[in-house]
Structures are given as C-alpha cells and as structure tokens.
Amino acid sequence: MKAPLFQVDAFTTRRFAGNPAAVMLLEAYPEDETLRAIAAENNLSETAFLVREGGDYHLRWFTPKVEVPLCGHATLASAAVVMERLEPGRASVTFHTASGALPVSRSGTGYVLDFPARGSEPIAMPGVAAALGAAPEEVRINPFTYMAVLADAATVRGLSPDMAAIAALDRPGLIVTAPGDNAHDVVSRYFAPAKGIPEDPVTGAAHTTLVPYWAERLGRSTLACHQASARGGDLTCRLSDDRVLIEGACVFFLEGTAEYGTETKRQART
C-alpha cells in the first residue's frame, strides 16, 4: 500500500522550528497496529492520519506509542496539507475526530483551530514538585493532564525535570507554565514521556487548558503564548465561551509517498 506523506513544521514561520508533524492521507484506516507502526517509524511526536469523509476529513493522531484524543500541531499541519496541497485555495475544513468536530479556517498569518476548552482545578500534588525539581505556586488537574504554575518564565525555561517521575504520574502529561516575558503573555512547556514524548516542542492541545486559566487570571480573552522548548513555537489564543481558538503558521519540510502493509518474503531458491 502507498499513501501521500507530508512533514510539516507547525506553529512557526520558519523551517526547523515549531513542532514537526507527519500527515498521511489514507483511503481507509488499516488496523491500529499498522497505524502505530507507521507513527513509530516516523518517530515524530505525532502522526496525523486523514481519510476523506464527504466534503471534509476524518482525523486520528498517534504518538510513537499511543493514539491520543486531541492534538493541536498535527491538526494545524493537516489543515495546511488540505488547504495548500490536496485542495489549494480552500478556506476552511472540518476534521471529525475523537474530540468531536474540529473546524480550522485560514487567517492572515496561517490557520485558526477551534478546539474545546479544558478547565482545571487546583490540587495538592507534592509529586509534581519533586518531578520538576522546582516548587510550583499551584498545581492544577483535569482528566487529561497536570498543570504546574511557576513564578516566572526563567524558571520554566531552565527546568530539567525527572522524566521517569513524570511518566509515573497518573495523568499522561504535565504542563508547566508561568507569566510571559518579552512580547508573550504566557510561557509554557509540556512533558509527556508516558506517551513516548519526553518534551513536546509545541502543544496546541495543552493550550486548551492553559488559555482558560490565564484568561481568568490576566483578565483578558486574547493571549500571546510561547512554548519554550528547544525548537520553540508561538501561538495566538483566544477564549470564546467554551472554545479555545488557536492561531499559528506552518512550513512544509517534506513531501513524498509512504509504503506500508505486510511484506511477503520470497523463498530463497536452492
């Protein structure tokens, strides 16, 4: 079997920054084992698998280890593939996913994701401080992740956390955040070693938790956000009722064809 394969740097305006995602267009989904194998072979934080569905697309996301219920940067990359390569000039697309219908539209600087907001609640969790090697001002939780709020952006940038301790937490990911510096309102990093992603370069889904928290704390609905990984990435986010609108740009890196499926071994002649 062959399928078009794209690799796109998401949440960046320059190549080799932001978060790289693989995007594959399939005629139908093969077995999950094959999807996991493809994602592991790509060895990026996420591979997005698209299947046409009427005028739109069904979308699934896999890390090198597991399928995930929501992914921002691979959705942004998928939108770029649809609107720039599969259907050039298209202004919007809706992806049908495990998290419901996710509309994406063009903007002046890239594309805007329309994602469900994820609220969070404060919790006493001393294990998070031990894992980070820094004392959070507050730890929050929702069904998807922990979020540790630190005092300043410099502390977030300087963290060297204990990945084994983070992997042992009873949530698959840990967001770390602080008030922004320079031109940014919010700075964050995201660690998910249990999902095969020690540190994710730029995480759209994490901002569905970050934005409701910071919008309330800072008293405004539009936020300039920066994810302070080694690659780094910028997101403009807006809280709109129970949705988070996440804007970012994409840059294409690779376009080609992937082969997958069971290979038949030839018997050696004697």
PDB file of C-alpha atoms in Angstrom:
ATOM      1  CA  MET A   1       0.000   0.000   0.000  1.00  0.00           C
ATOM      2  CA  LYS A   2       1.128   3.524  -0.793  1.00  0.00           C
ATOM      3  CA  ALA A   3      -0.062   6.849   0.597  1.00  0.00           C
ATOM      4  CA  PRO A   4       0.946  10.528   0.290  1.00  0.00           C
ATOM      5  CA  LEU A   5       3.139  11.617   3.199  1.00  0.00           C
ATOM      6  CA  PHE A   6       3.905  15.171   4.296  1.00  0.00           C
ATOM      7  CA  GLN A   7       6.065  16.522   7.102  1.00  0.00           C
ATOM      8  CA  VAL A   8       5.140  19.992   8.280  1.00  0.00           C
ATOM      9  CA  ASP A   9       6.628  22.282  10.933  1.00  0.00           C
ATOM     10  CA  ALA A  10       3.657  23.699  12.841  1.00  0.00           C
ATOM     11  CA  PHE A  11       3.328  26.845  14.961  1.00  0.00           C
ATOM     12  CA  THR A  12       6.258  28.516  13.268  1.00  0.00           C
ATOM     13  CA  THR A  13       7.042  30.732  10.294  1.00  0.00           C
ATOM     14  CA  ARG A  14      10.491  29.216   9.715  1.00  0.00           C
ATOM     15  CA  ARG A  15      11.651  25.713   8.922  1.00  0.00           C
ATOM     16  CA  PHE A  16      13.312  23.616  11.678  1.00  0.00           C
ATOM     17  CA  ALA A  17      11.363  25.356  14.442  1.00  0.00           C
ATOM     18  CA  GLY A  18       7.906  24.768  15.908  1.00  0.00           C
ATOM     19  CA  ASN A  19       6.638  21.198  16.121  1.00  0.00           C
ATOM     20  CA  PRO A  20       7.105  18.773  13.204  1.00  0.00           C
ATOM     21  CA  ALA A  21       4.135  16.544  12.367  1.00  0.00           C
ATOM     22  CA  ALA A  22       3.698  13.834   9.760  1.00  0.00           C
ATOM     23  CA  VAL A  23       0.425  13.826   7.825  1.00  0.00           C
ATOM     24  CA  MET A  24      -0.729  10.814   5.775  1.00  0.00           C
ATOM     25  CA  LEU A  25      -3.764  10.682   3.509  1.00  0.00           C
ATOM     26  CA  LEU A  26      -5.340   7.193   3.503  1.00  0.00           C
ATOM     27  CA  GLU A  27      -8.213   5.707   1.525  1.00  0.00           C
ATOM     28  CA  ALA A  28      -9.352   3.884   4.677  1.00  0.00           C
ATOM     29  CA  TYR A  29      -7.849   3.177   8.075  1.00  0.00           C
ATOM     30  CA  PRO A  30      -5.834  -0.038   8.352  1.00  0.00           C
ATOM     31  CA  GLU A  31      -5.590  -1.879  11.669  1.00  0.00           C
ATOM     32  CA  ASP A  32      -4.479   0.193  14.645  1.00  0.00           C
ATOM     33  CA  GLU A  33      -1.313  -1.891  14.864  1.00  0.00           C
ATOM     34  CA  THR A  34      -0.314  -0.621  11.415  1.00  0.00           C
ATOM     35  CA  LEU A  35      -1.063   2.995  12.357  1.00  0.00           C
ATOM     36  CA  ARG A  36       1.069   2.657  15.483  1.00  0.00           C
ATOM     37  CA  ALA A  37       3.880   1.109  13.443  1.00  0.00           C
ATOM     38  CA  ILE A  38       3.790   3.975  10.931  1.00  0.00           C
ATOM     39  CA  ALA A  39       3.845   6.555  13.730  1.00  0.00           C
ATOM     40  CA  ALA A  40       6.765   4.778  15.385  1.00  0.00           C
ATOM     41  CA  GLU A  41       8.593   4.673  12.038  1.00  0.00           C
ATOM     42  CA  ASN A  42       8.046   8.417  11.550  1.00  0.00           C
ATOM     43  CA  ASN A  43       9.326   8.933  15.126  1.00  0.00           C
ATOM     44  CA  LEU A  44       7.777  12.391  15.479  1.00  0.00           C
ATOM     45  CA  SER A  45       5.682  13.489  18.423  1.00  0.00           C
ATOM     46  CA  GLU A  46       2.547  12.998  16.296  1.00  0.00           C
ATOM     47  CA  THR A  47       1.484  11.436  13.006  1.00  0.00           C
ATOM     48  CA  ALA A  48      -1.912  12.526  11.687  1.00  0.00           C
ATOM     49  CA  PHE A  49      -3.942  10.098   9.552  1.00  0.00           C
ATOM     50  CA  LEU A  50      -6.571  11.600   7.256  1.00  0.00           C
ATOM     51  CA  VAL A  51      -9.451   9.821   5.491  1.00  0.00           C
ATOM     52  CA  ARG A  52     -11.860  11.760   3.287  1.00  0.00           C
ATOM     53  CA  GLU A  53     -15.365  11.954   4.754  1.00  0.00           C
ATOM     54  CA  GLY A  54     -17.866  13.639   2.469  1.00  0.00           C
ATOM     55  CA  GLY A  55     -16.614  17.156   1.890  1.00  0.00           C
ATOM     56  CA  ASP A  56     -14.347  17.018   4.941  1.00  0.00           C
ATOM     57  CA  TYR A  57     -11.975  14.550   6.611  1.00  0.00           C
ATOM     58  CA  HIS A  58     -11.804  12.083   9.468  1.00  0.00           C
ATOM     59  CA  LEU A  59      -8.646  12.584  11.525  1.00  0.00           C
ATOM     60  CA  ARG A  60      -6.729  10.415  14.031  1.00  0.00           C
ATOM     61  CA  TRP A  61      -3.457  11.165  15.833  1.00  0.00           C
ATOM     62  CA  PHE A  62      -0.758   8.750  17.020  1.00  0.00           C
ATOM     63  CA  THR A  63       2.421   9.348  19.000  1.00  0.00           C
ATOM     64  CA  PRO A  64       5.218   6.793  18.525  1.00  0.00           C
ATOM     65  CA  LYS A  65       3.497   4.776  21.289  1.00  0.00           C
ATOM     66  CA  VAL A  66      -0.249   5.518  21.567  1.00  0.00           C
ATOM     67  CA  GLU A  67      -3.293   7.086  19.938  1.00  0.00           C
ATOM     68  CA  VAL A  68      -4.302  10.393  21.551  1.00  0.00           C
ATOM     69  CA  PRO A  69      -7.751  12.030  21.789  1.00  0.00           C
ATOM     70  CA  LEU A  70      -6.632  15.532  20.727  1.00  0.00           C
ATOM     71  CA  CYS A  71      -3.583  17.080  19.067  1.00  0.00           C
ATOM     72  CA  GLY A  72      -3.156  20.700  18.050  1.00  0.00           C
ATOM     73  CA  HIS A  73       0.009  20.899  15.994  1.00  0.00           C
ATOM     74  CA  ALA A  74      -0.823  17.831  13.858  1.00  0.00           C
ATOM     75  CA  THR A  75      -4.308  19.260  13.234  1.00  0.00           C
ATOM     76  CA  LEU A  76      -2.739  22.546  12.155  1.00  0.00           C
ATOM     77  CA  ALA A  77      -0.379  20.604   9.881  1.00  0.00           C
ATOM     78  CA  SER A  78      -3.310  18.593   8.482  1.00  0.00           C
ATOM     79  CA  ALA A  79      -5.175  21.810   7.684  1.00  0.00           C
ATOM     80  CA  ALA A  80      -2.126  23.118   5.826  1.00  0.00           C
ATOM     81  CA  VAL A  81      -1.912  19.879   3.820  1.00  0.00           C
ATOM     82  CA  VAL A  82      -5.610  20.050   2.887  1.00  0.00           C
ATOM     83  CA  MET A  83      -5.690  23.759   2.037  1.00  0.00           C
ATOM     84  CA  GLU A  84      -2.298  24.046   0.348  1.00  0.00           C
ATOM     85  CA  ARG A  85      -1.750  20.653  -1.305  1.00  0.00           C
ATOM     86  CA  LEU A  86      -4.900  18.500  -1.528  1.00  0.00           C
ATOM     87  CA  GLU A  87      -7.410  21.304  -2.214  1.00  0.00           C
ATOM     88  CA  PRO A  88      -5.429  24.500  -2.900  1.00  0.00           C
ATOM     89  CA  GLY A  89      -7.353  27.658  -2.156  1.00  0.00           C
ATOM     90  CA  ARG A  90      -9.825  26.032   0.221  1.00  0.00           C
ATOM     91  CA  ALA A  91     -10.649  28.490   3.040  1.00  0.00           C
ATOM     92  CA  SER A  92     -11.711  26.082   5.803  1.00  0.00           C
ATOM     93  CA  VAL A  93     -12.030  22.415   6.686  1.00  0.00           C
ATOM     94  CA  THR A  94     -13.685  20.424   9.457  1.00  0.00           C
ATOM     95  CA  PHE A  95     -11.970  17.375  10.894  1.00  0.00           C
ATOM     96  CA  HIS A  96     -14.117  14.683  12.518  1.00  0.00           C
ATOM     97  CA  THR A  97     -12.238  13.283  15.485  1.00  0.00           C
ATOM     98  CA  ALA A  98     -12.445  11.542  18.859  1.00  0.00           C
ATOM     99  CA  SER A  99     -12.867  15.050  20.335  1.00  0.00           C
ATOM    100  CA  GLY A 100     -15.757  15.932  18.049  1.00  0.00           C
ATOM    101  CA  ALA A 101     -15.858  18.181  15.002  1.00  0.00           C
ATOM    102  CA  LEU A 102     -12.819  20.480  14.853  1.00  0.00           C
ATOM    103  CA  PRO A 103     -13.133  23.366  12.366  1.00  0.00           C
ATOM    104  CA  VAL A 104      -9.979  25.025  11.021  1.00  0.00           C
ATOM    105  CA  SER A 105     -10.009  28.206   8.935  1.00  0.00           C
ATOM    106  CA  ARG A 106      -7.456  30.351   7.152  1.00  0.00           C
ATOM    107  CA  SER A 107      -6.237  33.513   8.822  1.00  0.00           C
ATOM    108  CA  GLY A 108      -3.977  36.348   7.760  1.00  0.00           C
ATOM    109  CA  THR A 109      -0.935  34.654   9.289  1.00  0.00           C
ATOM    110  CA  GLY A 110      -1.814  30.965   8.958  1.00  0.00           C
ATOM    111  CA  TYR A 111      -4.713  28.916  10.308  1.00  0.00           C
ATOM    112  CA  VAL A 112      -7.065  29.027  13.303  1.00  0.00           C
ATOM    113  CA  LEU A 113      -8.012  25.879  15.227  1.00  0.00           C
ATOM    114  CA  ASP A 114     -11.370  25.805  17.018  1.00  0.00           C
ATOM    115  CA  PHE A 115     -10.910  23.433  19.983  1.00  0.00           C
ATOM    116  CA  PRO A 116     -12.943  22.597  23.100  1.00  0.00           C
ATOM    117  CA  ALA A 117     -11.704  24.355  26.245  1.00  0.00           C
ATOM    118  CA  ARG A 118     -10.487  22.177  29.116  1.00  0.00           C
ATOM    119  CA  GLY A 119     -10.906  23.680  32.557  1.00  0.00           C
ATOM    120  CA  SER A 120      -8.775  22.652  35.517  1.00  0.00           C
ATOM    121  CA  GLU A 121      -8.980  22.541  39.304  1.00  0.00           C
ATOM    122  CA  PRO A 122      -6.309  23.170  41.968  1.00  0.00           C
ATOM    123  CA  ILE A 123      -4.919  20.103  43.708  1.00  0.00           C
ATOM    124  CA  ALA A 124      -2.272  19.324  46.343  1.00  0.00           C
ATOM    125  CA  MET A 125       0.298  17.234  44.462  1.00  0.00           C
ATOM    126  CA  PRO A 126       3.788  17.221  46.012  1.00  0.00           C
ATOM    127  CA  GLY A 127       4.984  14.625  43.495  1.00  0.00           C
ATOM    128  CA  VAL A 128       4.868  17.253  40.748  1.00  0.00           C
ATOM    129  CA  ALA A 129       7.375  19.471  42.569  1.00  0.00           C
ATOM    130  CA  ALA A 130       9.711  16.513  43.039  1.00  0.00           C
ATOM    131  CA  ALA A 131       9.442  15.591  39.361  1.00  0.00           C
ATOM    132  CA  LEU A 132      10.186  19.144  38.216  1.00  0.00           C
ATOM    133  CA  GLY A 133      12.891  19.989  40.703  1.00  0.00           C
ATOM    134  CA  ALA A 134      11.094  23.296  41.306  1.00  0.00           C
ATOM    135  CA  ALA A 135       8.301  24.355  43.648  1.00  0.00           C
ATOM    136  CA  PRO A 136       5.111  25.374  41.807  1.00  0.00           C
ATOM    137  CA  GLU A 137       2.958  28.185  43.109  1.00  0.00           C
ATOM    138  CA  GLU A 138      -0.015  25.998  42.208  1.00  0.00           C
ATOM    139  CA  VAL A 139      -0.741  22.584  40.698  1.00  0.00           C
ATOM    140  CA  ARG A 140      -3.954  22.029  38.743  1.00  0.00           C
ATOM    141  CA  ILE A 141      -5.580  18.962  37.262  1.00  0.00           C
ATOM    142  CA  ASN A 142      -8.174  17.846  34.720  1.00  0.00           C
ATOM    143  CA  PRO A 143      -8.854  14.384  33.240  1.00  0.00           C
ATOM    144  CA  PHE A 144      -6.108  14.846  30.649  1.00  0.00           C
ATOM    145  CA  THR A 145      -3.135  16.449  32.374  1.00  0.00           C
ATOM    146  CA  TYR A 146      -1.495  18.123  35.330  1.00  0.00           C
ATOM    147  CA  MET A 147      -0.516  21.783  35.094  1.00  0.00           C
ATOM    148  CA  ALA A 148       2.155  23.309  37.327  1.00  0.00           C
ATOM    149  CA  VAL A 149       2.163  27.119  37.615  1.00  0.00           C
ATOM    150  CA  LEU A 150       5.617  28.551  38.384  1.00  0.00           C
ATOM    151  CA  ALA A 151       6.636  32.028  39.476  1.00  0.00           C
ATOM    152  CA  ASP A 152       8.411  33.214  36.335  1.00  0.00           C
ATOM    153  CA  ALA A 153       9.308  32.360  32.765  1.00  0.00           C
ATOM    154  CA  ALA A 154      13.022  31.955  33.530  1.00  0.00           C
ATOM    155  CA  THR A 155      12.270  29.056  35.868  1.00  0.00           C
ATOM    156  CA  VAL A 156      10.123  27.381  33.206  1.00  0.00           C
ATOM    157  CA  ARG A 157      12.873  27.769  30.613  1.00  0.00           C
ATOM    158  CA  GLY A 158      15.552  26.389  32.937  1.00  0.00           C
ATOM    159  CA  LEU A 159      13.790  23.186  34.043  1.00  0.00           C
ATOM    160  CA  SER A 160      15.492  19.790  33.681  1.00  0.00           C
ATOM    161  CA  PRO A 161      12.746  17.536  35.032  1.00  0.00           C
ATOM    162  CA  ASP A 162      12.871  13.895  36.083  1.00  0.00           C
ATOM    163  CA  MET A 163      11.180  12.169  33.122  1.00  0.00           C
ATOM    164  CA  ALA A 164      10.765   8.853  34.951  1.00  0.00           C
ATOM    165  CA  ALA A 165       8.903  10.630  37.754  1.00  0.00           C
ATOM    166  CA  ILE A 166       6.665  12.455  35.261  1.00  0.00           C
ATOM    167  CA  ALA A 167       5.946   9.181  33.442  1.00  0.00           C
ATOM    168  CA  ALA A 168       4.837   7.668  36.760  1.00  0.00           C
ATOM    169  CA  LEU A 169       2.144  10.327  37.347  1.00  0.00           C
ATOM    170  CA  ASP A 170      -1.477   9.246  36.947  1.00  0.00           C
ATOM    171  CA  ARG A 171      -2.006  11.647  34.031  1.00  0.00           C
ATOM    172  CA  PRO A 172      -0.188  11.158  30.712  1.00  0.00           C
ATOM    173  CA  GLY A 173       1.134  14.718  30.524  1.00  0.00           C
ATOM    174  CA  LEU A 174       2.430  17.635  32.586  1.00  0.00           C
ATOM    175  CA  ILE A 175       2.126  21.274  31.510  1.00  0.00           C
ATOM    176  CA  VAL A 176       4.476  23.765  33.154  1.00  0.00           C
ATOM    177  CA  THR A 177       3.656  27.449  32.814  1.00  0.00           C
ATOM    178  CA  ALA A 178       4.351  30.950  34.108  1.00  0.00           C
ATOM    179  CA  PRO A 179       3.563  34.567  33.234  1.00  0.00           C
ATOM    180  CA  GLY A 180       5.220  35.504  29.968  1.00  0.00           C
ATOM    181  CA  ASP A 181       8.257  37.615  29.281  1.00  0.00           C
ATOM    182  CA  ASN A 182       9.133  39.956  26.424  1.00  0.00           C
ATOM    183  CA  ALA A 183       6.174  40.030  23.984  1.00  0.00           C
ATOM    184  CA  HIS A 184       4.426  36.978  25.417  1.00  0.00           C
ATOM    185  CA  ASP A 185       1.590  36.843  27.923  1.00  0.00           C
ATOM    186  CA  VAL A 186       2.139  33.162  28.724  1.00  0.00           C
ATOM    187  CA  VAL A 187       5.140  30.837  28.615  1.00  0.00           C
ATOM    188  CA  SER A 188       4.864  27.055  28.877  1.00  0.00           C
ATOM    189  CA  ARG A 189       6.498  23.682  28.300  1.00  0.00           C
ATOM    190  CA  TYR A 190       4.874  20.250  28.023  1.00  0.00           C
ATOM    191  CA  PHE A 191       6.250  16.863  29.058  1.00  0.00           C
ATOM    192  CA  ALA A 192       4.620  13.532  28.154  1.00  0.00           C
ATOM    193  CA  PRO A 193       7.153  10.677  28.470  1.00  0.00           C
ATOM    194  CA  ALA A 194       4.349   8.168  29.128  1.00  0.00           C
ATOM    195  CA  LYS A 195       3.134   8.854  25.577  1.00  0.00           C
ATOM    196  CA  GLY A 196       6.595   8.487  24.091  1.00  0.00           C
ATOM    197  CA  ILE A 197       7.205  12.250  24.018  1.00  0.00           C
ATOM    198  CA  PRO A 198       9.737  13.343  26.657  1.00  0.00           C
ATOM    199  CA  GLU A 199       9.156  17.005  25.730  1.00  0.00           C
ATOM    200  CA  ASP A 200       6.737  18.104  23.034  1.00  0.00           C
ATOM    201  CA  PRO A 201       8.089  21.119  21.116  1.00  0.00           C
ATOM    202  CA  VAL A 202       4.756  22.980  20.737  1.00  0.00           C
ATOM    203  CA  THR A 203       1.457  21.623  22.015  1.00  0.00           C
ATOM    204  CA  GLY A 204      -1.841  23.036  20.777  1.00  0.00           C
ATOM    205  CA  ALA A 205      -3.898  20.705  22.972  1.00  0.00           C
ATOM    206  CA  ALA A 206      -2.098  21.915  26.120  1.00  0.00           C
ATOM    207  CA  HIS A 207      -3.345  25.416  25.355  1.00  0.00           C
ATOM    208  CA  THR A 208      -6.938  24.249  25.755  1.00  0.00           C
ATOM    209  CA  THR A 209      -6.033  24.002  29.458  1.00  0.00           C
ATOM    210  CA  LEU A 210      -3.614  26.939  29.605  1.00  0.00           C
ATOM    211  CA  VAL A 211      -5.884  29.530  28.000  1.00  0.00           C
ATOM    212  CA  PRO A 212      -8.943  29.254  30.312  1.00  0.00           C
ATOM    213  CA  TYR A 213      -6.632  29.534  33.330  1.00  0.00           C
ATOM    214  CA  TRP A 214      -4.608  32.517  32.096  1.00  0.00           C
ATOM    215  CA  ALA A 215      -7.595  34.316  30.574  1.00  0.00           C
ATOM    216  CA  GLU A 216      -9.224  34.390  34.005  1.00  0.00           C
ATOM    217  CA  ARG A 217      -6.013  35.236  35.857  1.00  0.00           C
ATOM    218  CA  LEU A 218      -4.940  38.020  33.475  1.00  0.00           C
ATOM    219  CA  GLY A 219      -8.447  39.328  32.844  1.00  0.00           C
ATOM    220  CA  ARG A 220      -8.388  39.164  29.051  1.00  0.00           C
ATOM    221  CA  SER A 221      -9.506  36.658  26.455  1.00  0.00           C
ATOM    222  CA  THR A 222      -6.738  37.018  23.824  1.00  0.00           C
ATOM    223  CA  LEU A 223      -3.240  35.827  24.754  1.00  0.00           C
ATOM    224  CA  ALA A 224       0.147  35.734  23.039  1.00  0.00           C
ATOM    225  CA  CYS A 225       1.583  32.364  24.047  1.00  0.00           C
ATOM    226  CA  HIS A 226       5.071  30.924  23.651  1.00  0.00           C
ATOM    227  CA  GLN A 227       6.105  27.314  24.206  1.00  0.00           C
ATOM    228  CA  ALA A 228       9.709  27.459  25.381  1.00  0.00           C
ATOM    229  CA  SER A 229      11.086  24.156  24.102  1.00  0.00           C
ATOM    230  CA  ALA A 230      14.419  23.947  22.289  1.00  0.00           C
ATOM    231  CA  ARG A 231      12.623  24.437  18.944  1.00  0.00           C
ATOM    232  CA  GLY A 232      10.116  26.940  20.325  1.00  0.00           C
ATOM    233  CA  GLY A 233       6.768  27.995  18.932  1.00  0.00           C
ATOM    234  CA  ASP A 234       4.271  30.874  19.034  1.00  0.00           C
ATOM    235  CA  LEU A 235       0.503  30.691  19.312  1.00  0.00           C
ATOM    236  CA  THR A 236      -2.112  33.427  19.424  1.00  0.00           C
ATOM    237  CA  CYS A 237      -5.009  32.116  21.501  1.00  0.00           C
ATOM    238  CA  ARG A 238      -8.478  33.411  22.297  1.00  0.00           C
ATOM    239  CA  LEU A 239     -11.028  32.087  24.765  1.00  0.00           C
ATOM    240  CA  SER A 240     -14.531  32.150  23.253  1.00  0.00           C
ATOM    241  CA  ASP A 241     -17.142  30.732  25.642  1.00  0.00           C
ATOM    242  CA  ASP A 242     -16.295  27.031  25.936  1.00  0.00           C
ATOM    243  CA  ARG A 243     -13.912  27.022  22.964  1.00  0.00           C
ATOM    244  CA  VAL A 244     -10.269  27.983  22.520  1.00  0.00           C
ATOM    245  CA  LEU A 245      -9.250  29.486  19.175  1.00  0.00           C
ATOM    246  CA  ILE A 246      -5.576  28.758  18.487  1.00  0.00           C
ATOM    247  CA  GLU A 247      -3.807  30.528  15.623  1.00  0.00           C
ATOM    248  CA  GLY A 248      -0.475  29.559  14.124  1.00  0.00           C
ATOM    249  CA  ALA A 249       1.501  29.199  10.918  1.00  0.00           C
ATOM    250  CA  CYS A 250       3.016  26.159   9.162  1.00  0.00           C
ATOM    251  CA  VAL A 251       6.033  25.488   6.944  1.00  0.00           C
ATOM    252  CA  PHE A 252       6.317  22.432   4.671  1.00  0.00           C
ATOM    253  CA  PHE A 253       9.501  20.387   5.010  1.00  0.00           C
ATOM    254  CA  LEU A 254       8.929  17.081   3.187  1.00  0.00           C
ATOM    255  CA  GLU A 255       6.503  15.662   0.620  1.00  0.00           C
ATOM    256  CA  GLY A 256       6.561  12.128  -0.734  1.00  0.00           C
ATOM    257  CA  THR A 257       4.989   8.677  -0.700  1.00  0.00           C
ATOM    258  CA  ALA A 258       4.981   6.163   2.121  1.00  0.00           C
ATOM    259  CA  GLU A 259       4.686   2.408   1.648  1.00  0.00           C
ATOM    260  CA  TYR A 260       3.062   0.311   4.336  1.00  0.00           C
ATOM    261  CA  GLY A 261       1.433  -3.059   4.793  1.00  0.00           C
ATOM    262  CA  THR A 262       2.541  -6.649   5.136  1.00  0.00           C
ATOM    263  CA  GLU A 263       5.510  -7.624   3.021  1.00  0.00           C
ATOM    264  CA  THR A 264       5.634 -11.143   1.550  1.00  0.00           C
ATOM    265  CA  LYS A 265       9.040 -12.727   1.849  1.00  0.00           C
ATOM    266  CA  ARG A 266      10.336 -14.580  -1.176  1.00  0.00           C
ATOM    267  CA  GLN A 267      11.606 -18.068  -0.591  1.00  0.00           C
ATOM    268  CA  ALA A 268      15.253 -18.461  -1.451  1.00  0.00           C
ATOM    269  CA  ARG A 269      15.930 -20.757  -4.393  1.00  0.00           C
ATOM    270  CA  THR A 270      18.030 -23.819  -3.708  1.00  0.00           C
TER     271      THR A 270
END
